[in-house]
Coordinates of C-alpha atoms and ligand atoms in Angstrom, one line a residue:
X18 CA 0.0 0.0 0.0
X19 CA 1.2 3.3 -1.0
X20 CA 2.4 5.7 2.6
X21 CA 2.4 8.8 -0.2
X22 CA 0.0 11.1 2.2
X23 CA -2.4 11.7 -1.2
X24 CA -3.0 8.0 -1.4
X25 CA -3.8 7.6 2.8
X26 CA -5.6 10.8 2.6
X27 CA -7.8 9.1 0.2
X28 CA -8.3 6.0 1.9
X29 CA -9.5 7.5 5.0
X30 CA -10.2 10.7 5.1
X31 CA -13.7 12.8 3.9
X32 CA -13.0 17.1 3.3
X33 CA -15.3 19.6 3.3
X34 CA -16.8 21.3 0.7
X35 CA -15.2 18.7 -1.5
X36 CA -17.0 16.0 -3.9
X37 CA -15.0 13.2 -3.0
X38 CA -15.6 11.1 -5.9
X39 CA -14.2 13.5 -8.5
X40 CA -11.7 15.8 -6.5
X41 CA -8.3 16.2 -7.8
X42 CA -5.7 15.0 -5.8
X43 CA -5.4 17.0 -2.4
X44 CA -2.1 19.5 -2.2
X45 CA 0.3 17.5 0.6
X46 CA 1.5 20.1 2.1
X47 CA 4.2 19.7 4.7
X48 CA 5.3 23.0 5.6
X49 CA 4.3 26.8 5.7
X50 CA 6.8 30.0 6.3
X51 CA 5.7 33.7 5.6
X52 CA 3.0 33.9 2.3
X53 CA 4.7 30.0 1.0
X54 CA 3.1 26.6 1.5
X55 CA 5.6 24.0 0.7
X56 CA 4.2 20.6 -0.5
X57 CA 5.5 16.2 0.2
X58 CA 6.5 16.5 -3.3
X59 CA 8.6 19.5 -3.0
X60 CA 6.7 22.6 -4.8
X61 CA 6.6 26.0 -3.6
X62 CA 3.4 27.5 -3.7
X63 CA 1.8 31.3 -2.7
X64 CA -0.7 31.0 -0.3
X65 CA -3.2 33.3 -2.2
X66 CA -6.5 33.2 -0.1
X67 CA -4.6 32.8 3.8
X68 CA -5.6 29.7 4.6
X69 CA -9.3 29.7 3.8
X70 CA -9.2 33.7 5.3
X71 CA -7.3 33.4 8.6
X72 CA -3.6 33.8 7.7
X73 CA -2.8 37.4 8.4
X74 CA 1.2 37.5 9.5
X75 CA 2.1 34.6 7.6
X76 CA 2.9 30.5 8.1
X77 CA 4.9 29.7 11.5
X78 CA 5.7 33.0 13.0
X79 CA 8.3 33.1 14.7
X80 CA 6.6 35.5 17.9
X81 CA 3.5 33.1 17.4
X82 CA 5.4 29.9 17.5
X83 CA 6.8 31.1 20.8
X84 CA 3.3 32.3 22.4
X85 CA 1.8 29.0 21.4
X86 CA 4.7 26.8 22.9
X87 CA 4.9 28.9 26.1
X88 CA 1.5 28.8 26.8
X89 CA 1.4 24.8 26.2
X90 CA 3.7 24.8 28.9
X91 CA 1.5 26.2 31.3
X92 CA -2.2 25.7 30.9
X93 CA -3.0 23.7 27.6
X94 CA -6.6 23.9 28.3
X95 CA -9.6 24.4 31.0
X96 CA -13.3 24.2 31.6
X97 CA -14.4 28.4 30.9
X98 CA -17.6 27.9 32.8
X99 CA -16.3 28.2 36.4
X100 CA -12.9 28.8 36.3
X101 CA -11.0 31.4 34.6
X102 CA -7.7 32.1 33.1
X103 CA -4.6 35.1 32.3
X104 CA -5.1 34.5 28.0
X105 CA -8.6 34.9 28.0
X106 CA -9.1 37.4 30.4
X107 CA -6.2 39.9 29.1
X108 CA -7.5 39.1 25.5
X109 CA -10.8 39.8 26.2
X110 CA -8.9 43.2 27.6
X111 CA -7.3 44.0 24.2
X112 CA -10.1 42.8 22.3
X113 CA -12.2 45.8 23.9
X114 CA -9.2 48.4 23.4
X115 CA -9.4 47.7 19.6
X116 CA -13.1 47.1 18.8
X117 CA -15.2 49.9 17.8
X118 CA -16.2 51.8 20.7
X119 CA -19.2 50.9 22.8
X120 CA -18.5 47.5 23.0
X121 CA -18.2 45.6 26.3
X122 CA -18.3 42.0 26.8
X123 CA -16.4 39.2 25.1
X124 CA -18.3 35.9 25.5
X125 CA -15.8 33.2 23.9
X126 CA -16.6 30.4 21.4
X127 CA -14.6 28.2 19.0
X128 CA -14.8 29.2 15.1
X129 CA -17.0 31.8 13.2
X130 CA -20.1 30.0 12.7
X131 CA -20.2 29.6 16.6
X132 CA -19.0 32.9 16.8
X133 CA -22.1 33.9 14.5
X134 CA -24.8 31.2 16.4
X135 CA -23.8 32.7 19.8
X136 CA -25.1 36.3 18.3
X137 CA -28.3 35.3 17.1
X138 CA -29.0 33.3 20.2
X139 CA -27.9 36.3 22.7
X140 CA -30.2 38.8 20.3
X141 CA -33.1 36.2 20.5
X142 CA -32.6 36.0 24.2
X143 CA -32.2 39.7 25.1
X144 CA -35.5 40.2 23.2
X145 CA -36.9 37.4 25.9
X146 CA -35.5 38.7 29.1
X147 CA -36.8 42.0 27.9
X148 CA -40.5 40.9 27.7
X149 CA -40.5 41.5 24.3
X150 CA -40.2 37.3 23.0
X151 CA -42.2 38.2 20.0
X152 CA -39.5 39.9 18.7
X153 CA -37.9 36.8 16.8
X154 CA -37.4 37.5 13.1
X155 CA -33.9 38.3 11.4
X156 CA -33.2 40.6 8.8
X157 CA -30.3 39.1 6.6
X158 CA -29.6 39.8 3.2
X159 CA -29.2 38.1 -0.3
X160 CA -25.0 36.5 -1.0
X161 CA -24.6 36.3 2.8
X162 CA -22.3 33.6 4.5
X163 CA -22.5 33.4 8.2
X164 CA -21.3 29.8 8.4
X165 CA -22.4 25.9 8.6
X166 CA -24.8 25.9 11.6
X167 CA -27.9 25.5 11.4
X168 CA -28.6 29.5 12.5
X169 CA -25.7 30.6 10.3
X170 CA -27.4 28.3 7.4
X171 CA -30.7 30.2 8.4
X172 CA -29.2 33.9 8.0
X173 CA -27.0 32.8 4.9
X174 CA -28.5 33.3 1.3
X175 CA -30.2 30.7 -0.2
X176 CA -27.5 28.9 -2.1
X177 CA -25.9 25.9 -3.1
X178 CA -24.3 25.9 0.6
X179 CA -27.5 25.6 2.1
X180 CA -30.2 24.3 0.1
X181 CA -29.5 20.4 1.0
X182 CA -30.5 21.5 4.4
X183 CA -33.2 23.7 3.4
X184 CA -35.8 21.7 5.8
X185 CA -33.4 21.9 8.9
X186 CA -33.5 26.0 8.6
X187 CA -35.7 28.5 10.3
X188 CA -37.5 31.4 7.7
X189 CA -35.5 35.2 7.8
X190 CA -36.4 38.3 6.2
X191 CA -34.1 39.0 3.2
X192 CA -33.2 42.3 1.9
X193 CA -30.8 43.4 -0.9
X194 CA -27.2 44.1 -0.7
X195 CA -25.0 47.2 -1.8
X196 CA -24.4 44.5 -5.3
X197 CA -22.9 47.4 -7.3
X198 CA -21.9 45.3 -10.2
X199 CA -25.3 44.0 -10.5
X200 CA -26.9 46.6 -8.7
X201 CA -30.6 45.6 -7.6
X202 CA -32.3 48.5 -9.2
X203 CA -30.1 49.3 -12.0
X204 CA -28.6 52.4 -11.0
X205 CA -25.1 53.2 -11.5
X206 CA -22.5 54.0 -8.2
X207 CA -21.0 57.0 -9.3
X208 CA -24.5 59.0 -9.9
X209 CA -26.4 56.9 -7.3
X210 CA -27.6 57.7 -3.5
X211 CA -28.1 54.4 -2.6
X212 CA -31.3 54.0 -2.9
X213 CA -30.7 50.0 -2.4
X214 CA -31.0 50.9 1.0
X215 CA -34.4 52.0 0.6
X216 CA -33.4 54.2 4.0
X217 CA -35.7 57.8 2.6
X218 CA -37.9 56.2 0.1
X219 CA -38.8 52.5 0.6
X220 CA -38.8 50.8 -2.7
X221 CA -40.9 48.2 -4.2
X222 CA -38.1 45.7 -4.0
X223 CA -37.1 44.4 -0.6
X224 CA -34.6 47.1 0.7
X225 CA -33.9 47.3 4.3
X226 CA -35.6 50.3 4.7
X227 CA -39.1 49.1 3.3
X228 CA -38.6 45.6 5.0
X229 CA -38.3 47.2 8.5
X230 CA -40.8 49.7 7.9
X231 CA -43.2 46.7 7.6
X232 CA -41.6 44.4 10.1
X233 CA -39.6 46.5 12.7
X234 CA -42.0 45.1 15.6
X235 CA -41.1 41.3 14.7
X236 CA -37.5 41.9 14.3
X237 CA -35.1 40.8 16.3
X238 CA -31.7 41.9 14.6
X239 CA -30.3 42.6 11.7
X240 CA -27.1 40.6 10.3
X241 CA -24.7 41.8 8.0
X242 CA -20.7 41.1 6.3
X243 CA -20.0 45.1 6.6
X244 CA -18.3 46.3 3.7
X245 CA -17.2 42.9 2.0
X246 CA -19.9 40.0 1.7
X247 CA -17.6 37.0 1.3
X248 CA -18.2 33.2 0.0
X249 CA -21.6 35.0 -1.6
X250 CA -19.9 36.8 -4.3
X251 CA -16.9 39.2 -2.6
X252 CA -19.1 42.1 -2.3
X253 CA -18.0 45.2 -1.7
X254 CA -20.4 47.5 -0.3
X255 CA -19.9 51.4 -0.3
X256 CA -19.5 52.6 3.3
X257 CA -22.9 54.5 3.4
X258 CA -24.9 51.5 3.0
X259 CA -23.4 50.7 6.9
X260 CA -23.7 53.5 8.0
X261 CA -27.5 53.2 6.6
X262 CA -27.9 50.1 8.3
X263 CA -26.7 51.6 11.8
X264 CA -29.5 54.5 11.3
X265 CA -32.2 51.5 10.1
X266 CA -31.4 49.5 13.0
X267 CA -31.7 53.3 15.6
X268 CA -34.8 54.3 14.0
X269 CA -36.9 51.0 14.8
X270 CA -35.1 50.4 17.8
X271 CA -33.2 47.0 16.8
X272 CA -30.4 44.7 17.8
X273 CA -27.4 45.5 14.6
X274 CA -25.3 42.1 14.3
X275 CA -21.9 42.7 12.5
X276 CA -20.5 39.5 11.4
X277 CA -16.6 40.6 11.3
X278 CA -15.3 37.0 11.1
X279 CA -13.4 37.6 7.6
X280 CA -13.2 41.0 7.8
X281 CA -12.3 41.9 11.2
X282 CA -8.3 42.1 11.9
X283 CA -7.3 44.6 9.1
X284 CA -8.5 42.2 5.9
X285 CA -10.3 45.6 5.0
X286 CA -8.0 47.9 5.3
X287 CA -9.3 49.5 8.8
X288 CA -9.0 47.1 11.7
X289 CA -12.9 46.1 11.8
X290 CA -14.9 46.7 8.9
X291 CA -17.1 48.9 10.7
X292 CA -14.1 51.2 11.6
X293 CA -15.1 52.1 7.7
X294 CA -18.4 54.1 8.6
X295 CA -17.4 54.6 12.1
X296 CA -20.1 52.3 13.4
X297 CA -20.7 50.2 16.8
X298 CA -23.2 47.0 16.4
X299 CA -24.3 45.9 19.0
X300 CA -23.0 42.3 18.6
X301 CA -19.8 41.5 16.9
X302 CA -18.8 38.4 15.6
X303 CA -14.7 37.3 15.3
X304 CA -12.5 34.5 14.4
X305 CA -10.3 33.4 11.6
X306 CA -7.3 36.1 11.9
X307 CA -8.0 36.6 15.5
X308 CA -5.2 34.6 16.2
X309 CA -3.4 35.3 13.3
X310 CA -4.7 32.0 11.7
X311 CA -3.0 29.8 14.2
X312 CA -5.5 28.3 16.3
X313 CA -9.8 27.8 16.3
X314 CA -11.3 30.9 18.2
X315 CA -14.6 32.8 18.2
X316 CA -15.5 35.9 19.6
X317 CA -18.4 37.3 20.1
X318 CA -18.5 40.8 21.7
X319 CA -21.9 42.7 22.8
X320 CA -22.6 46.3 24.1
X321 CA -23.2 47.0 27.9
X322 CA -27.3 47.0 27.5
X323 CA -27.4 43.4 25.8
X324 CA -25.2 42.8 28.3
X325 CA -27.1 43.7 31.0
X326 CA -30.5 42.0 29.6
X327 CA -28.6 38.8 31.0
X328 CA -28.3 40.2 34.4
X329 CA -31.2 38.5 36.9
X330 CA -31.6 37.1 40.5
X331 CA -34.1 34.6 38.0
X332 CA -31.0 32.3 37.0
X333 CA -33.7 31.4 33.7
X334 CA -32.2 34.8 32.1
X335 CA -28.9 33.2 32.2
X336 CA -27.1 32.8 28.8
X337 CA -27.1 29.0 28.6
X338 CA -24.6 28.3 26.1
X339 CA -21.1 27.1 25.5
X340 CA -18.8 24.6 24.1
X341 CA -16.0 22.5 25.5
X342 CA -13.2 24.6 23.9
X343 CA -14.9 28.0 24.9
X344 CA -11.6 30.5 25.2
X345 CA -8.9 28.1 24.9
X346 CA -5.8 29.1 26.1
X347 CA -3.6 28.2 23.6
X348 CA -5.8 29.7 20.9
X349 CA -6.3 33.2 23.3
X350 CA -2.8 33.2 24.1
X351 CA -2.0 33.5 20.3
X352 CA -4.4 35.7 19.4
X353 CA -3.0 38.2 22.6
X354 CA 0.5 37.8 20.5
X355 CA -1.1 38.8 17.6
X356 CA -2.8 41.6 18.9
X357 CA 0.7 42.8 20.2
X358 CA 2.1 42.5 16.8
X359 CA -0.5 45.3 15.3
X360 CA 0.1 47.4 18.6
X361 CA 4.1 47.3 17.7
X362 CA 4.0 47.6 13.7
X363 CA 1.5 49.3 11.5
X364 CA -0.2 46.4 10.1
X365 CA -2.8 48.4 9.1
X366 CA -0.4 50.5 6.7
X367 CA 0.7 47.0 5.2
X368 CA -2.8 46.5 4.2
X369 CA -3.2 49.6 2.7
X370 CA -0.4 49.3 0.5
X371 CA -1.7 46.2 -0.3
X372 CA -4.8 47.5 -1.6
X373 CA -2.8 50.0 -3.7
X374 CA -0.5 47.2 -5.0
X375 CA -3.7 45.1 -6.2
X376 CA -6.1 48.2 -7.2
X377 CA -2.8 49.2 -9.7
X378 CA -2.5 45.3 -10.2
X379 CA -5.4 44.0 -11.3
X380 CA -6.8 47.2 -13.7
X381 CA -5.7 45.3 -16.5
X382 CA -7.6 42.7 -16.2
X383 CA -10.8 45.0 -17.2
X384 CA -9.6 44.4 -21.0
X385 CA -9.9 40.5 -20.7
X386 CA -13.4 39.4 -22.4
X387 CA -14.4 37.0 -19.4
X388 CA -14.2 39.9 -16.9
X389 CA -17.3 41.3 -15.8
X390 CA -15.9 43.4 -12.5
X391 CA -12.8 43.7 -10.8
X392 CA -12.8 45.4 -6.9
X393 CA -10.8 45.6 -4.5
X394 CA -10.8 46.5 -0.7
X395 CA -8.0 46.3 1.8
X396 CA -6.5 42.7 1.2
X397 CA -8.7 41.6 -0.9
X398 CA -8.7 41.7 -5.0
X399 CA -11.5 40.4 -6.7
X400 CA -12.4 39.5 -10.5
X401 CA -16.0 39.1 -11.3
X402 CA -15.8 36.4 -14.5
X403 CA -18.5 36.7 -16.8
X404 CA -19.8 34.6 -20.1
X405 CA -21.4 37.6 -21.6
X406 CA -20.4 41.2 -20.8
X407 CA -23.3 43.0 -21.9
X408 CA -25.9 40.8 -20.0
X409 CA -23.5 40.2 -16.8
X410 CA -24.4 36.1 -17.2
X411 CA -22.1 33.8 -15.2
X412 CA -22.1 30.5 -14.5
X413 CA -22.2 30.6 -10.5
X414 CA -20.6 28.8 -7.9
X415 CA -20.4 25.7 -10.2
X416 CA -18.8 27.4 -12.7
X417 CA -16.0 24.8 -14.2
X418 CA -14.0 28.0 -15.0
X419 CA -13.3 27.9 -11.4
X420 CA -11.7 24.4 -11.4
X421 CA -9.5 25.2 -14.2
X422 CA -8.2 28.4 -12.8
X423 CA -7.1 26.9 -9.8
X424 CA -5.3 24.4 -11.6
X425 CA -3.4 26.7 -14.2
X426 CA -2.4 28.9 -11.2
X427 CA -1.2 25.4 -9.2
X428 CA 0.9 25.2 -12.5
X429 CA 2.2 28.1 -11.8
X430 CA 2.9 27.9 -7.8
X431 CA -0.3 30.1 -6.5
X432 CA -2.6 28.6 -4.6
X433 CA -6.0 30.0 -5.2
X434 CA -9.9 28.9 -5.0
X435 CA -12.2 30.7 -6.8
X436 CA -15.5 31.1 -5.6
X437 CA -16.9 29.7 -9.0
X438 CA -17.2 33.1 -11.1
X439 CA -15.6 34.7 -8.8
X440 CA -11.4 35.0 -8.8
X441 CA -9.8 36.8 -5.8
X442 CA -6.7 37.5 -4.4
X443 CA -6.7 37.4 -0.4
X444 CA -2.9 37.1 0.6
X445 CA -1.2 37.1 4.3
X446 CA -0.8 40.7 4.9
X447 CA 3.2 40.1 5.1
X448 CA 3.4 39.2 1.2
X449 CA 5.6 42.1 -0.4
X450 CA 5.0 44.4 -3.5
X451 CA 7.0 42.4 -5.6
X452 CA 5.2 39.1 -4.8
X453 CA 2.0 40.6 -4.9
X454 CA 2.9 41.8 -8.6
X455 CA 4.1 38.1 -9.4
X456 CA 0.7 37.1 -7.9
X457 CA -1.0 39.2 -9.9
X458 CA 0.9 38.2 -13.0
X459 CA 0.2 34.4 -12.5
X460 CA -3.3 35.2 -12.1
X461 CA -3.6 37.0 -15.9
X462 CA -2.0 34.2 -17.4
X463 CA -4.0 31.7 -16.2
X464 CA -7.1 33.4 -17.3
X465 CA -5.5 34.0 -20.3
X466 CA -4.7 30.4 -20.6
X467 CA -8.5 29.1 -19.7
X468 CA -10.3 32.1 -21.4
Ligands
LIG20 C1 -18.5 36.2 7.2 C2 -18.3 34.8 7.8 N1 -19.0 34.4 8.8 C3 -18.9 33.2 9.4 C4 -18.1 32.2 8.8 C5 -17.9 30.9 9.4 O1 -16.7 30.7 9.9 P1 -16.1 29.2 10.2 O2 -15.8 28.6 8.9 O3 -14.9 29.4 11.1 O4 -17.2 28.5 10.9 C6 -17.3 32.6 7.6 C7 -16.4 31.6 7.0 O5 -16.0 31.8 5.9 C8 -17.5 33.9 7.1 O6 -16.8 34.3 6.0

């Protein structure tokens, strides 16, 4: 029997969001330093999309190596529910020194779908301990991702992801995103108010502002990816539409849920995406590059009135919810050494230049037929694929231009994974100018190659 890890991989093991019967081989990789993934059989390849979102300071960091080993020394791991401990208490600290102002409370989980589940159970449950139970509905909108729980399912946009489970998922409002590109009442950004928002005049279609109007009394929160929706599309949204959503949520008097798990940590270009309209939700959801993209770790961090909503001699108010890794050590003590890192160097900056480095980048890709849209914000770059230009049709998430991209970037050492249609660019913020360019480069040829 072969020991090549490819051929025991596919004897025994089952990976997610992966057809197992027609995959191609799995990458073995062995090793990861800075923006490179090294593989068994010796290639060197750019980690273009961090780890699935989560790399931010690159493969085995040195200052993170050390937290995690130190800490493993000490206190690998310990019930949260009684007892408490120096990581998660002095990460909690830094969390609230960094997060939009306003917030309070970190209550610990262990990924972003927790992260995201723990929200929309807290705003459910502040409604309840407020006398106000009837208040149950969510607002989310169309292309969201909130993750692979049932509740993250329920807010996420009916797609591919979640269909299978369709019967397993509780009913949401849905309004319309910011979707410039394919804007959801044909108006163009440069001349438009965003009137997607539906904030002054409440359209027909099912903007925000016409949804709540009807509903406000039913609603319990409102969810939203500020400024970038991910695995629905990479939508970027302009900054008024969250600040618009802030006002919505004021005016009728509702819980705002930011869902910050990709975007939080810089990935924008600002340190939370809200940071971009200078808005405070009052729920937060974090994970992936909270600890740099070492370790699992949610985060979920609420203003002092939900707070307080859980505050009762009646012990039936409590929050009843937890999981057996809830604030981990090693995971918090990582994610405290990565908070250290932004305080010492402006990682911030990095991402900036970044987003220069790709907005100069990937202009030239407008002139390929195939490209329908190409934005970028902070560390992200995104090309929108297209089949026709004039009718904006695209094949989706099953595209099979997707699949072939990945491979004729493979071929030449980036690792990417389109969305389907939908190319991007989401390096570790350490990757340099000239690496981004090469990036960039491999990228053009490949959809030169499969064009
Ligand atoms: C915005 C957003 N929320 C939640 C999640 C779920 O996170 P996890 O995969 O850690 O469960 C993701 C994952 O991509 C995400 O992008």
């Amino acid at each position: 029997m072969s020991s090549r890890l490819v051929d025991r991989d596919a004897r025994a093991v089952w990976h997610p969001y992966t057809q197992m019967l027609t995959r191609p081989a799995p990458l073995p990789i062995v090793r990861g330093e800075g923006v490179y993934l090294y593989t068994e059989d010796g290639r060197k390849l750019l980690d273009g999309t961090s780890s699935w979102w989560v790399n931010i300071h690159g493969h085995s960091h040195p200052r993170l190596n050390e937290a995690l080993g130190a800490q493993a020394r000490r206190l690998e791991h310990v019930v949260f529910a009684n007892c408490t401990h120096e990581p998660a208490v002095e990460l909690a600290e830094r969390l609230l020194g960094v997060l939009p102002h306003g917030l309070t409370r970190v209550f610990y989980s262990d990924n972003g779908s927790t992260a995201v589940e723990v929200a929309m159970k807290l705003a459910c449950q502040y409604w309840g301990n407020r006398g106000q139970g009837n208040r149950r509905t969510f607002v989310a909108l169309h292309h969201a991702y909130h993750g692979d729980t049932v509740g993250a399912m329920s807010a996420s946009g009916d797609s591919l992801f979640t269909r299978p489970f369709a019967s397993m998922l509780f009913g949401v409002a849905r309004v319309h995103p910011p979707y410039c590109y394919r804007c959801p009442i044909g108006l163009e950004r440069t001349t438009c108010h965003i009137e997607c928002l539906g904030d002054t005049a409440p359209a027909s279609l099912d903007t925000l502002g016409a949804v709540l109007e009807s509903h406000a009394g039913s609603v319990a929160a409102v969810i939203v990816e500020p400024m970038l929706q991910g695995a629905g599309g990479m939508i970027v949204w302009p900054a008024e539409y969250l600040a618009g959503v802030r006002r919505l949520c004021d005016r009728h008097g509702l819980l705002m849920i930011a869902d910050e798990v990709l975007t939080g940590f810089g990935r924008t270009g600002r340190m939370f995406a809200c940071n971009h309209a200078d808005v405070t939700p009052d729920i937060i959801c974090l994970s992936k590059a909270i600890t740099g993209g070492y370790l699992p770790l949610g985060a979920t961090a609420v203003t002092e009135p939900v707070y307080e909503a859980f505050l009762s001699e009646d012990r039936t108010r409590t929050f009843f919810h937890g999981h057996s890794f809830t604030a981990n050590p090693l995971s918090c003590a990582v994610a405290i050494e990565s908070l250290r890192l932004f305080a010492e160097t402006d990682i911030i900056g990095k991402v900036q230049a970044l987003e220069g480095w790709m907005r100069s980048g990937l202009e030239a890709f407008r002139s390929l037929d195939l490209v329908g849209d190409v934005r970028v914000i902070g560390g992200v770059g995104i090309v929108e694929l297209v089949s026709d230009r004039a009718t904006k049709s695209a094949g989706g998430y099953l595209d099979t231009l997707g699949p072939r991209l990945t491979q004729a970037c493979l071929d030449r050492g980036l690792l990417l994974r389109p969305l389907g249609n939908i190319v991007y660019l989401m390096p570790p913020y350490v990757i340099t100018e000239s690496e981004t360019a090469w990036a960039i480069e491999q990228m053009h040829a490949a959809l030169e190659s499969v064009a």
